[in-house]
Amino acid sequence: MLIRYLSQIGKYFIMLKEIFNKPTKWSVMKQLIFKEVDDLIIGSLGIVAFISFFVGGVVSIQTALNLTNPLIPKELIGFATRQSIVLEFAPTFISIIMAGKMGSFITSSIGTMRVTEQIDALEVMGVNSLNYLVFPKIIALLLYPFVIGLSMFLGVLGGWMAAVYGGFTSSPEFITGLQTEFIPFHITYAFIKTAVFAILLATIPSFHGYYMKGGALEVGQASTVSFVWTSVVIILMNFILTQLLLS
Amino acid sequence: MIEVKNIIKKFGEQTVLKGVSTRFEAGMTNLIIGQSGSGKTVFLKSLLGIHTPDSGTISFDGRIYSELSNDERRELRTEIGMVFQGSALFDSMTVEENIGFPLKMFSNKSPKEIKERVDFVIDRVHLVNAHQKRPSEISGGMQKRVAIARAIVNNPKYLFCDEPNSGLDPKTAIVIDNLIQEITQEYNITTVINTHDMNSVMEIGEKIVFLKNGLLEWEGSNKEIFKTDNEAVTDFVYSSELFKRVRKMYLEDDK
């Protein structure tokens, strides 16, 4: 079992190296990158915006409802919303949601190409199929921090609207809370995590799709396994990066 | 011309190819036949470089594949066209884009020149009203034509076909067979076809290689296959009553 996991990890790193070998012609790659930006980034904005806005609102309401002690200032609602959204919700939990959305799309599309011999066709033509299929996804996901930036903004906006229009606090109190003890490095930390998660989101699902064997049923299974492993690695990397950057 | 010398391929303990040697000439349709599990697919994939033989050599007009550098192999691959069993067309592209793909990847042709070449091969494989359709919108026979067009668009020196007739009705299968043979002769391509279809064997088998249990059991032409007394070949090729009768009639006519 352990040997199998180690061999899979080794295979993953060999794949990463292979992605950067023998690049595809730039005129073709450019189009592939635009397509991936459309599929992976633009296609995810709606769901990210929706989830972020409402989860921000819920965080704000939950915090407000738990502030029963009159000695605790109402500014804490804005403060808690900001910290939850910026530090964890936007970078980590949106990434896990994206492991489901983008990840299963990547695994199933590459997996289907594997079972229908499209990847063999690329290889026989002399195309580095890993570079052709995975590299544009990695480049497209360089824009992933913008998605997370949007998620942070909409999360805090949702929190502000829920708190102010729900009558839990006033707008100046919420904004004061947002500005309280603001540490700019927290934003840097969140975006460092986001960049690492972007690489994981592009490569782990690709690995599961590229090396899958079997037919249509196995494509479905590979998508599920890919989601599980992407989530597990995101959570582990979240822990490691938090220890390294914040402890 | 492709020359295969004594190739052996093992998967773990199992030896799938046990020392196969043969030669595939240019301008001829070379067929590989044999029962399921005889090593046909492994043989074809070894020729394509998808599998690396454990020993033996495969040379393409004198260029021994195992001795080529990565760049030389890449160069050689651009001279190869392949028609896959399931066509392996790119789902996200139209018929025109699928056919133009090798040119876009490996040539310095302008978009206008690519379009002209694509239109030419589309005409050559007799595809009608399919330019802007996606593979899922056309029939199996048309998909095969697109696959053949994509395989020949870059003027390959070597054409490989894996079960080009599978899933096709008998009439369309003959049309595809004849198309492959015409193209092979017209462009002097070394064509190697992996097939189970005995109609193809009779129709276009200018050279037939019969594999059994990973060994080359017999080789010859579609004329010679009627006369052979190799039991393994006759058992396999003339397993149906119809073909037994055809053989009998052929041999009687030949007398």
XYZ file of C-alpha atoms in Angstrom:
502
model
C 0.000 0.000 0.000
C 2.723 2.473 1.077
C 4.891 1.478 -1.879
C 1.934 2.124 -4.194
C 1.367 5.622 -2.750
C 5.077 6.428 -2.973
C 5.203 5.206 -6.543
C 2.166 7.381 -7.415
C 3.822 10.413 -5.794
C 6.993 9.717 -7.777
C 4.970 9.380 -10.971
C 3.264 12.736 -10.192
C 6.627 14.533 -9.918
C 7.893 12.885 -13.123
C 4.710 14.135 -14.791
C 5.406 17.683 -13.524
C 8.863 17.558 -15.109
C 7.481 16.164 -18.370
C 4.909 19.005 -18.626
C 7.713 21.498 -19.220
C 9.580 19.372 -21.795
C 9.204 19.907 -25.516
C 6.811 22.863 -25.548
C 3.913 23.090 -27.988
C 4.106 25.697 -30.744
C 3.245 29.113 -29.252
C 0.523 29.924 -31.819
C -1.341 26.750 -30.786
C -0.571 27.101 -27.074
C -1.936 30.659 -27.007
C -5.352 29.434 -28.143
C -5.299 26.573 -25.650
C -4.529 28.989 -22.809
C -7.440 31.273 -23.765
C -9.745 28.254 -23.896
C -8.629 27.093 -20.465
C -9.019 30.599 -19.015
C -12.566 30.559 -20.332
C -13.354 27.038 -19.070
C -11.580 27.143 -15.722
C -11.506 30.790 -14.617
C -14.408 32.593 -16.305
C -16.585 29.505 -15.940
C -15.999 29.466 -12.186
C -16.710 33.114 -11.444
C -20.486 32.701 -11.078
C -20.416 29.918 -8.517
C -17.526 31.535 -6.603
C -19.364 34.867 -6.451
C -22.609 33.242 -5.324
C -21.033 31.089 -2.609
C -18.709 33.815 -1.330
C -21.437 36.436 -1.011
C -23.805 34.221 0.941
C -21.184 32.516 3.105
C -19.838 35.993 3.995
C -23.359 36.927 5.041
C -23.754 33.768 7.138
C -20.378 34.276 8.893
C -21.400 37.812 9.759
C -24.861 36.768 11.084
C -23.421 33.841 13.074
C -20.846 36.124 14.683
C -23.479 38.740 15.507
C -25.822 36.165 17.049
C -23.049 34.822 19.268
C -22.113 38.248 20.629
C -24.334 38.090 23.681
C -21.914 39.830 26.055
C -22.556 43.614 25.922
C -18.888 44.243 26.774
C -17.796 42.864 23.410
C -17.910 45.652 20.818
C -20.052 45.264 17.696
C -16.949 46.004 15.614
C -15.997 42.378 16.223
C -18.560 41.354 13.567
C -16.584 43.099 10.823
C -13.290 41.911 12.278
C -14.379 38.244 12.488
C -15.899 38.326 9.010
C -12.697 39.751 7.529
C -10.445 37.255 9.291
C -12.595 34.223 8.421
C -13.034 35.186 4.785
C -9.519 36.406 4.032
C -7.555 33.799 5.978
C -9.533 30.634 5.386
C -12.805 30.745 3.534
C -11.680 32.396 0.294
C -8.317 30.704 -0.239
C -8.944 27.260 1.256
C -12.632 26.465 1.109
C -13.205 27.997 -2.292
C -10.230 25.887 -3.464
C -11.890 22.755 -2.129
C -15.103 23.691 -3.917
C -13.007 24.270 -7.045
C -11.411 20.834 -6.585
C -14.938 19.529 -7.151
C -15.882 21.861 -9.975
C -12.659 22.439 -11.933
C -10.981 19.232 -10.762
C -13.685 16.861 -11.893
C -13.930 18.744 -15.203
C -10.179 18.407 -15.767
C -10.053 14.718 -14.778
C -13.072 13.718 -16.803
C -12.036 15.637 -19.922
C -8.465 14.276 -19.909
C -9.707 10.815 -18.833
C -12.162 10.716 -21.724
C -9.337 11.655 -24.092
C -7.336 8.752 -22.645
C -10.070 6.134 -23.094
C -10.929 7.295 -26.602
C -7.225 7.125 -27.629
C -7.031 10.887 -28.272
C -3.935 11.086 -26.051
C -2.334 8.211 -27.991
C -3.161 10.116 -31.187
C -1.304 13.181 -29.869
C 1.699 11.061 -28.850
C 1.854 9.244 -32.189
C 1.834 12.605 -33.987
C 4.883 13.586 -31.934
C 3.063 16.021 -29.617
C 4.095 16.102 -25.946
C 0.587 15.373 -24.719
C 1.342 16.439 -21.131
C 2.577 19.816 -22.273
C -0.343 20.172 -24.683
C -2.990 19.234 -22.113
C -1.683 20.334 -18.720
C 0.579 23.346 -19.323
C -2.278 25.610 -20.536
C -4.246 24.704 -17.410
C -1.343 25.727 -15.173
C -0.975 29.042 -17.022
C -4.743 29.663 -16.918
C -4.729 29.051 -13.187
C -2.168 31.820 -12.718
C -5.342 33.923 -12.806
C -6.788 31.929 -9.903
C -5.658 34.532 -7.309
C -8.013 37.004 -9.040
C -10.879 34.565 -8.437
C -9.911 34.352 -4.783
C -9.523 38.152 -4.605
C -13.070 38.429 -5.940
C -14.216 35.852 -3.403
C -12.657 37.885 -0.553
C -14.307 41.084 -1.739
C -17.752 39.514 -2.211
C -17.489 37.591 1.070
C -16.825 40.762 3.021
C -19.510 42.611 1.015
C -22.005 39.847 1.813
C -21.019 40.081 5.489
C -21.458 43.853 5.494
C -24.884 43.671 3.817
C -26.117 40.930 6.142
C -24.860 42.738 9.248
C -26.066 46.216 8.296
C -29.345 45.385 6.562
C -30.079 42.617 9.055
C -29.874 45.234 11.821
C -27.007 43.547 13.699
C -24.638 46.506 13.566
C -24.155 49.843 11.851
C -22.103 50.360 8.736
C -19.409 52.527 10.480
C -19.040 49.876 13.228
C -18.656 47.082 10.680
C -16.099 49.083 8.667
C -14.163 49.976 11.821
C -14.070 46.258 12.616
C -12.810 45.499 9.127
C -9.903 47.926 9.690
C -9.077 46.810 13.236
C -5.684 45.220 13.661
C -5.330 44.757 9.948
C -2.081 42.918 9.179
C -1.149 43.307 5.490
C 0.909 40.094 5.631
C -2.346 38.146 6.067
C -3.257 39.106 2.517
C 0.184 37.993 1.306
C -0.224 34.735 3.226
C -3.648 34.150 1.662
C -2.328 34.741 -1.848
C 0.741 32.541 -1.312
C -1.650 29.742 -0.322
C -3.840 30.518 -3.312
C -0.901 30.250 -5.724
C 0.091 26.852 -4.289
C -3.504 25.624 -4.427
C -3.771 26.796 -8.044
C -0.856 24.537 -9.028
C -2.443 21.635 -7.123
C -5.835 22.274 -8.749
C -4.292 22.142 -12.216
C -1.973 19.187 -11.745
C -3.569 16.624 -9.402
C -6.799 16.251 -11.435
C -4.716 16.174 -14.627
C -2.581 13.378 -13.151
C -5.663 11.294 -12.317
C -7.155 11.834 -15.774
C -3.935 11.288 -17.696
C -2.913 8.025 -16.059
C -6.370 6.472 -15.742
C -7.067 3.092 -17.289
C -10.368 1.532 -18.326
C -13.575 2.919 -19.769
C -16.403 5.322 -19.014
C -17.031 3.940 -15.516
C -13.372 4.430 -14.603
C -13.521 8.044 -15.830
C -16.212 8.677 -13.213
C -14.201 6.881 -10.548
C -11.064 8.828 -11.469
C -12.979 12.113 -11.071
C -14.080 11.116 -7.576
C -10.600 9.967 -6.557
C -9.142 13.143 -8.005
C -11.535 15.309 -5.938
C -10.668 13.403 -2.757
C -6.894 13.644 -3.290
C -6.939 17.272 -4.384
C -8.929 18.174 -1.239
C -6.621 16.126 1.002
C -3.482 17.717 -0.436
C -5.008 21.223 -0.228
C -5.843 20.696 3.450
C -2.359 19.307 4.179
C -0.635 22.140 2.313
C -2.883 24.629 4.125
C -1.636 23.261 7.441
C 2.010 23.250 6.371
C 1.899 26.764 4.883
C 0.072 28.159 7.929
C 2.735 26.668 10.199
C 5.497 28.055 8.021
C 4.093 31.522 7.388
C 2.066 32.420 10.465
C 3.514 30.498 13.407
C 10.059 0.483 -45.905
C 9.871 -0.755 -42.333
C 12.112 -3.616 -41.279
C 11.493 -5.494 -38.058
C 14.246 -7.734 -36.722
C 13.632 -10.261 -34.014
C 11.588 -8.095 -31.630
C 10.743 -9.423 -28.213
C 8.337 -7.677 -25.861
C 7.590 -8.796 -22.317
C 5.067 -7.529 -19.798
C 6.255 -8.796 -16.430
C 6.578 -12.559 -16.707
C 4.541 -12.771 -19.890
C 6.345 -12.652 -23.240
C 3.869 -11.240 -25.763
C 6.181 -10.998 -28.801
C 8.704 -13.823 -28.998
C 11.050 -12.670 -31.736
C 9.124 -11.350 -34.720
C 10.992 -10.415 -37.903
C 9.396 -9.107 -41.084
C 9.516 -6.340 -43.651
C 6.809 -3.914 -44.798
C 7.396 -2.420 -48.256
C 6.372 1.059 -49.421
C 3.377 1.395 -51.742
C 1.855 -1.832 -50.400
C -0.952 -2.513 -47.981
C 0.583 -4.727 -45.304
C -1.880 -6.494 -43.032
C -1.269 -7.972 -39.600
C -3.768 -10.674 -38.707
C -4.131 -13.165 -35.904
C -6.439 -14.271 -33.136
C -7.178 -12.065 -30.123
C -4.209 -12.293 -27.764
C -1.779 -13.208 -30.545
C 0.215 -10.007 -30.002
C -1.076 -7.935 -32.953
C -1.832 -4.803 -30.971
C 1.452 -4.980 -29.039
C 3.245 -5.460 -32.361
C 1.550 -2.421 -33.904
C 2.162 -0.314 -30.791
C 5.821 -1.373 -30.857
C 6.074 -0.211 -34.471
C 4.536 3.102 -33.421
C 6.962 3.548 -30.537
C 4.161 3.421 -27.932
C 5.755 0.208 -26.549
C 9.523 -0.204 -26.387
C 10.638 -3.725 -27.356
C 12.911 -5.513 -24.869
C 15.162 -6.573 -27.724
C 15.310 -6.494 -31.505
C 15.211 -3.530 -33.865
C 12.654 -1.640 -35.921
C 14.041 0.469 -38.733
C 12.232 3.039 -40.836
C 14.044 3.292 -44.185
C 17.312 2.468 -42.474
C 16.730 4.587 -39.358
C 16.796 2.238 -36.363
C 14.205 3.609 -33.939
C 15.984 2.579 -30.746
C 19.173 4.327 -31.876
C 17.518 7.665 -32.691
C 17.855 10.701 -30.413
C 14.696 12.256 -28.967
C 14.765 14.977 -31.620
C 15.184 12.424 -34.408
C 12.303 10.360 -33.012
C 10.148 13.475 -32.909
C 11.062 14.168 -36.521
C 10.242 10.578 -37.479
C 6.869 10.778 -35.761
C 5.867 13.670 -37.977
C 6.297 11.239 -40.901
C 3.787 8.811 -39.364
C 0.027 8.869 -39.824
C -2.223 6.751 -37.640
C -5.857 5.724 -37.940
C -7.079 4.488 -34.563
C -9.716 1.835 -34.035
C -12.156 4.346 -32.533
C -10.922 7.117 -34.898
C -9.579 9.125 -31.875
C -10.805 12.424 -33.281
C -10.535 15.427 -30.980
C -14.042 16.041 -29.618
C -13.490 19.738 -29.037
C -12.568 20.404 -32.676
C -14.534 20.505 -35.900
C -13.768 18.080 -38.745
C -11.728 20.794 -40.469
C -9.754 21.582 -37.294
C -9.115 17.888 -36.637
C -7.682 17.389 -40.109
C -5.646 20.596 -40.008
C -4.227 19.829 -36.547
C -0.966 18.093 -37.640
C -0.272 20.931 -40.087
C -0.919 23.557 -37.439
C 1.410 21.751 -35.041
C 4.287 20.805 -37.319
C 4.326 22.918 -40.445
C 5.047 26.559 -41.091
C 2.130 26.857 -43.474
C -0.066 29.968 -43.345
C -3.742 29.559 -42.330
C -4.689 29.955 -46.003
C -2.300 27.181 -47.095
C -3.554 24.932 -44.271
C -7.147 25.541 -45.383
C -6.268 24.658 -48.984
C -4.515 21.433 -47.973
C -7.382 20.474 -45.628
C -9.931 21.073 -48.384
C -7.821 18.936 -50.728
C -7.668 15.921 -48.386
C -11.354 16.312 -47.492
C -12.102 15.971 -51.204
C -9.624 13.088 -51.462
C -11.460 11.026 -48.825
C -14.832 12.005 -50.337
C -16.201 13.784 -47.288
C -19.237 15.890 -48.052
C -20.846 18.658 -45.957
C -18.872 17.890 -42.842
C -16.288 20.695 -42.609
C -17.783 22.491 -39.636
C -19.330 19.502 -37.882
C -17.939 17.993 -34.707
C -17.014 14.274 -34.572
C -20.100 13.496 -32.478
C -22.325 14.876 -35.258
C -21.103 12.556 -38.031
C -21.476 8.816 -38.694
C -18.864 6.125 -37.904
C -17.918 5.810 -41.575
C -17.423 9.564 -41.877
C -15.363 9.565 -38.685
C -13.076 6.954 -40.255
C -12.703 9.136 -43.348
C -11.827 12.119 -41.145
C -9.277 9.959 -39.304
C -7.733 8.891 -42.620
C -7.714 12.497 -43.839
C -5.975 13.603 -40.614
C -3.450 10.776 -40.985
C -2.501 11.707 -44.555
C -2.720 15.505 -44.382
C 0.966 15.852 -43.524
C 2.066 13.565 -46.413
C 3.219 10.735 -44.155
C 5.741 8.148 -45.297
C 4.212 5.544 -42.983
C 0.529 4.928 -42.331
C -0.701 2.682 -39.519
C -4.316 1.624 -39.145
C -5.706 -0.245 -36.162
C -8.883 -2.118 -37.109
C -10.003 0.563 -39.593
C -13.224 -1.345 -40.342
C -14.421 -2.089 -36.855
C -17.990 -0.973 -36.284
C -18.649 -0.286 -39.953
C -21.221 -1.919 -42.205
C -19.740 -4.216 -44.912
C -20.258 -1.727 -47.730
C -18.620 1.164 -45.894
C -15.832 -1.183 -44.740
C -14.949 -1.997 -48.366
C -15.038 1.691 -49.291
C -12.607 2.472 -46.435
C -10.339 -0.459 -47.416
C -10.201 0.692 -51.022
C -9.569 4.259 -49.965
C -6.584 3.171 -47.837
C -5.206 1.077 -50.698
C -5.630 3.894 -53.230
C -3.883 6.390 -50.959
C -1.076 3.909 -50.240
C -0.375 3.409 -53.925
C -0.909 7.027 -54.931
C 1.536 8.452 -52.355
C 3.835 5.400 -52.108
C 3.205 5.106 -48.356
C 4.290 2.139 -46.237
C 0.919 1.126 -44.836
C 0.492 -1.345 -41.991
C -3.039 -2.403 -41.037
C -3.998 -4.399 -37.986
C -7.231 -6.194 -38.775
C -9.641 -8.983 -37.923
C -11.661 -8.448 -41.050
C -11.247 -11.302 -43.557
C -12.868 -9.199 -46.290
C -9.947 -6.782 -45.929
C -7.510 -9.686 -46.099
C -9.002 -10.887 -49.388
C -9.568 -7.408 -50.805
C -6.408 -5.414 -50.055
C -3.914 -7.817 -48.433
C -0.880 -7.327 -50.640
C 1.246 -8.615 -47.811
C -0.235 -10.487 -44.874
C 1.588 -11.224 -41.645
C -0.095 -13.863 -39.496
C 0.841 -13.850 -35.807
C 0.188 -16.713 -33.438
C 1.140 -16.750 -29.764
C 3.616 -13.896 -30.275
C 5.400 -15.558 -33.205
C 5.226 -14.922 -36.930
C 3.460 -18.046 -38.107
C 3.061 -17.221 -41.784
C 3.480 -14.384 -44.286
C 2.418 -13.966 -47.869
C -0.088 -12.213 -50.136
C -3.885 -12.518 -50.444
C -3.317 -14.800 -53.425
C -0.947 -17.053 -51.514
C -3.220 -17.286 -48.496
C -5.675 -19.309 -50.618
C -2.998 -21.861 -51.423
C -1.270 -22.178 -48.085
C -1.507 -25.449 -46.232
C -0.422 -23.898 -42.937
C -3.038 -25.281 -40.592
C -3.013 -22.333 -38.173
C -3.677 -19.902 -41.041
C -6.395 -21.983 -42.670
C -8.085 -22.566 -39.288
C -8.130 -18.842 -38.629
C -8.870 -17.397 -42.065
C -11.288 -20.078 -43.246
C -13.143 -20.537 -39.995
C -16.480 -19.644 -41.626
C -18.261 -21.867 -44.128
C -18.480 -18.981 -46.560
C -14.722 -18.479 -46.706
C -14.156 -22.255 -46.941
C -16.350 -22.260 -50.065
C -14.636 -19.175 -51.468
C -11.275 -20.883 -51.018
C -12.503 -24.065 -52.634
C -13.826 -22.141 -55.641
C -10.582 -20.163 -55.933
C -8.458 -23.312 -55.872
C -10.712 -25.021 -58.433
C -10.509 -21.966 -60.718
C -6.759 -21.906 -60.293
C -6.424 -25.460 -61.604
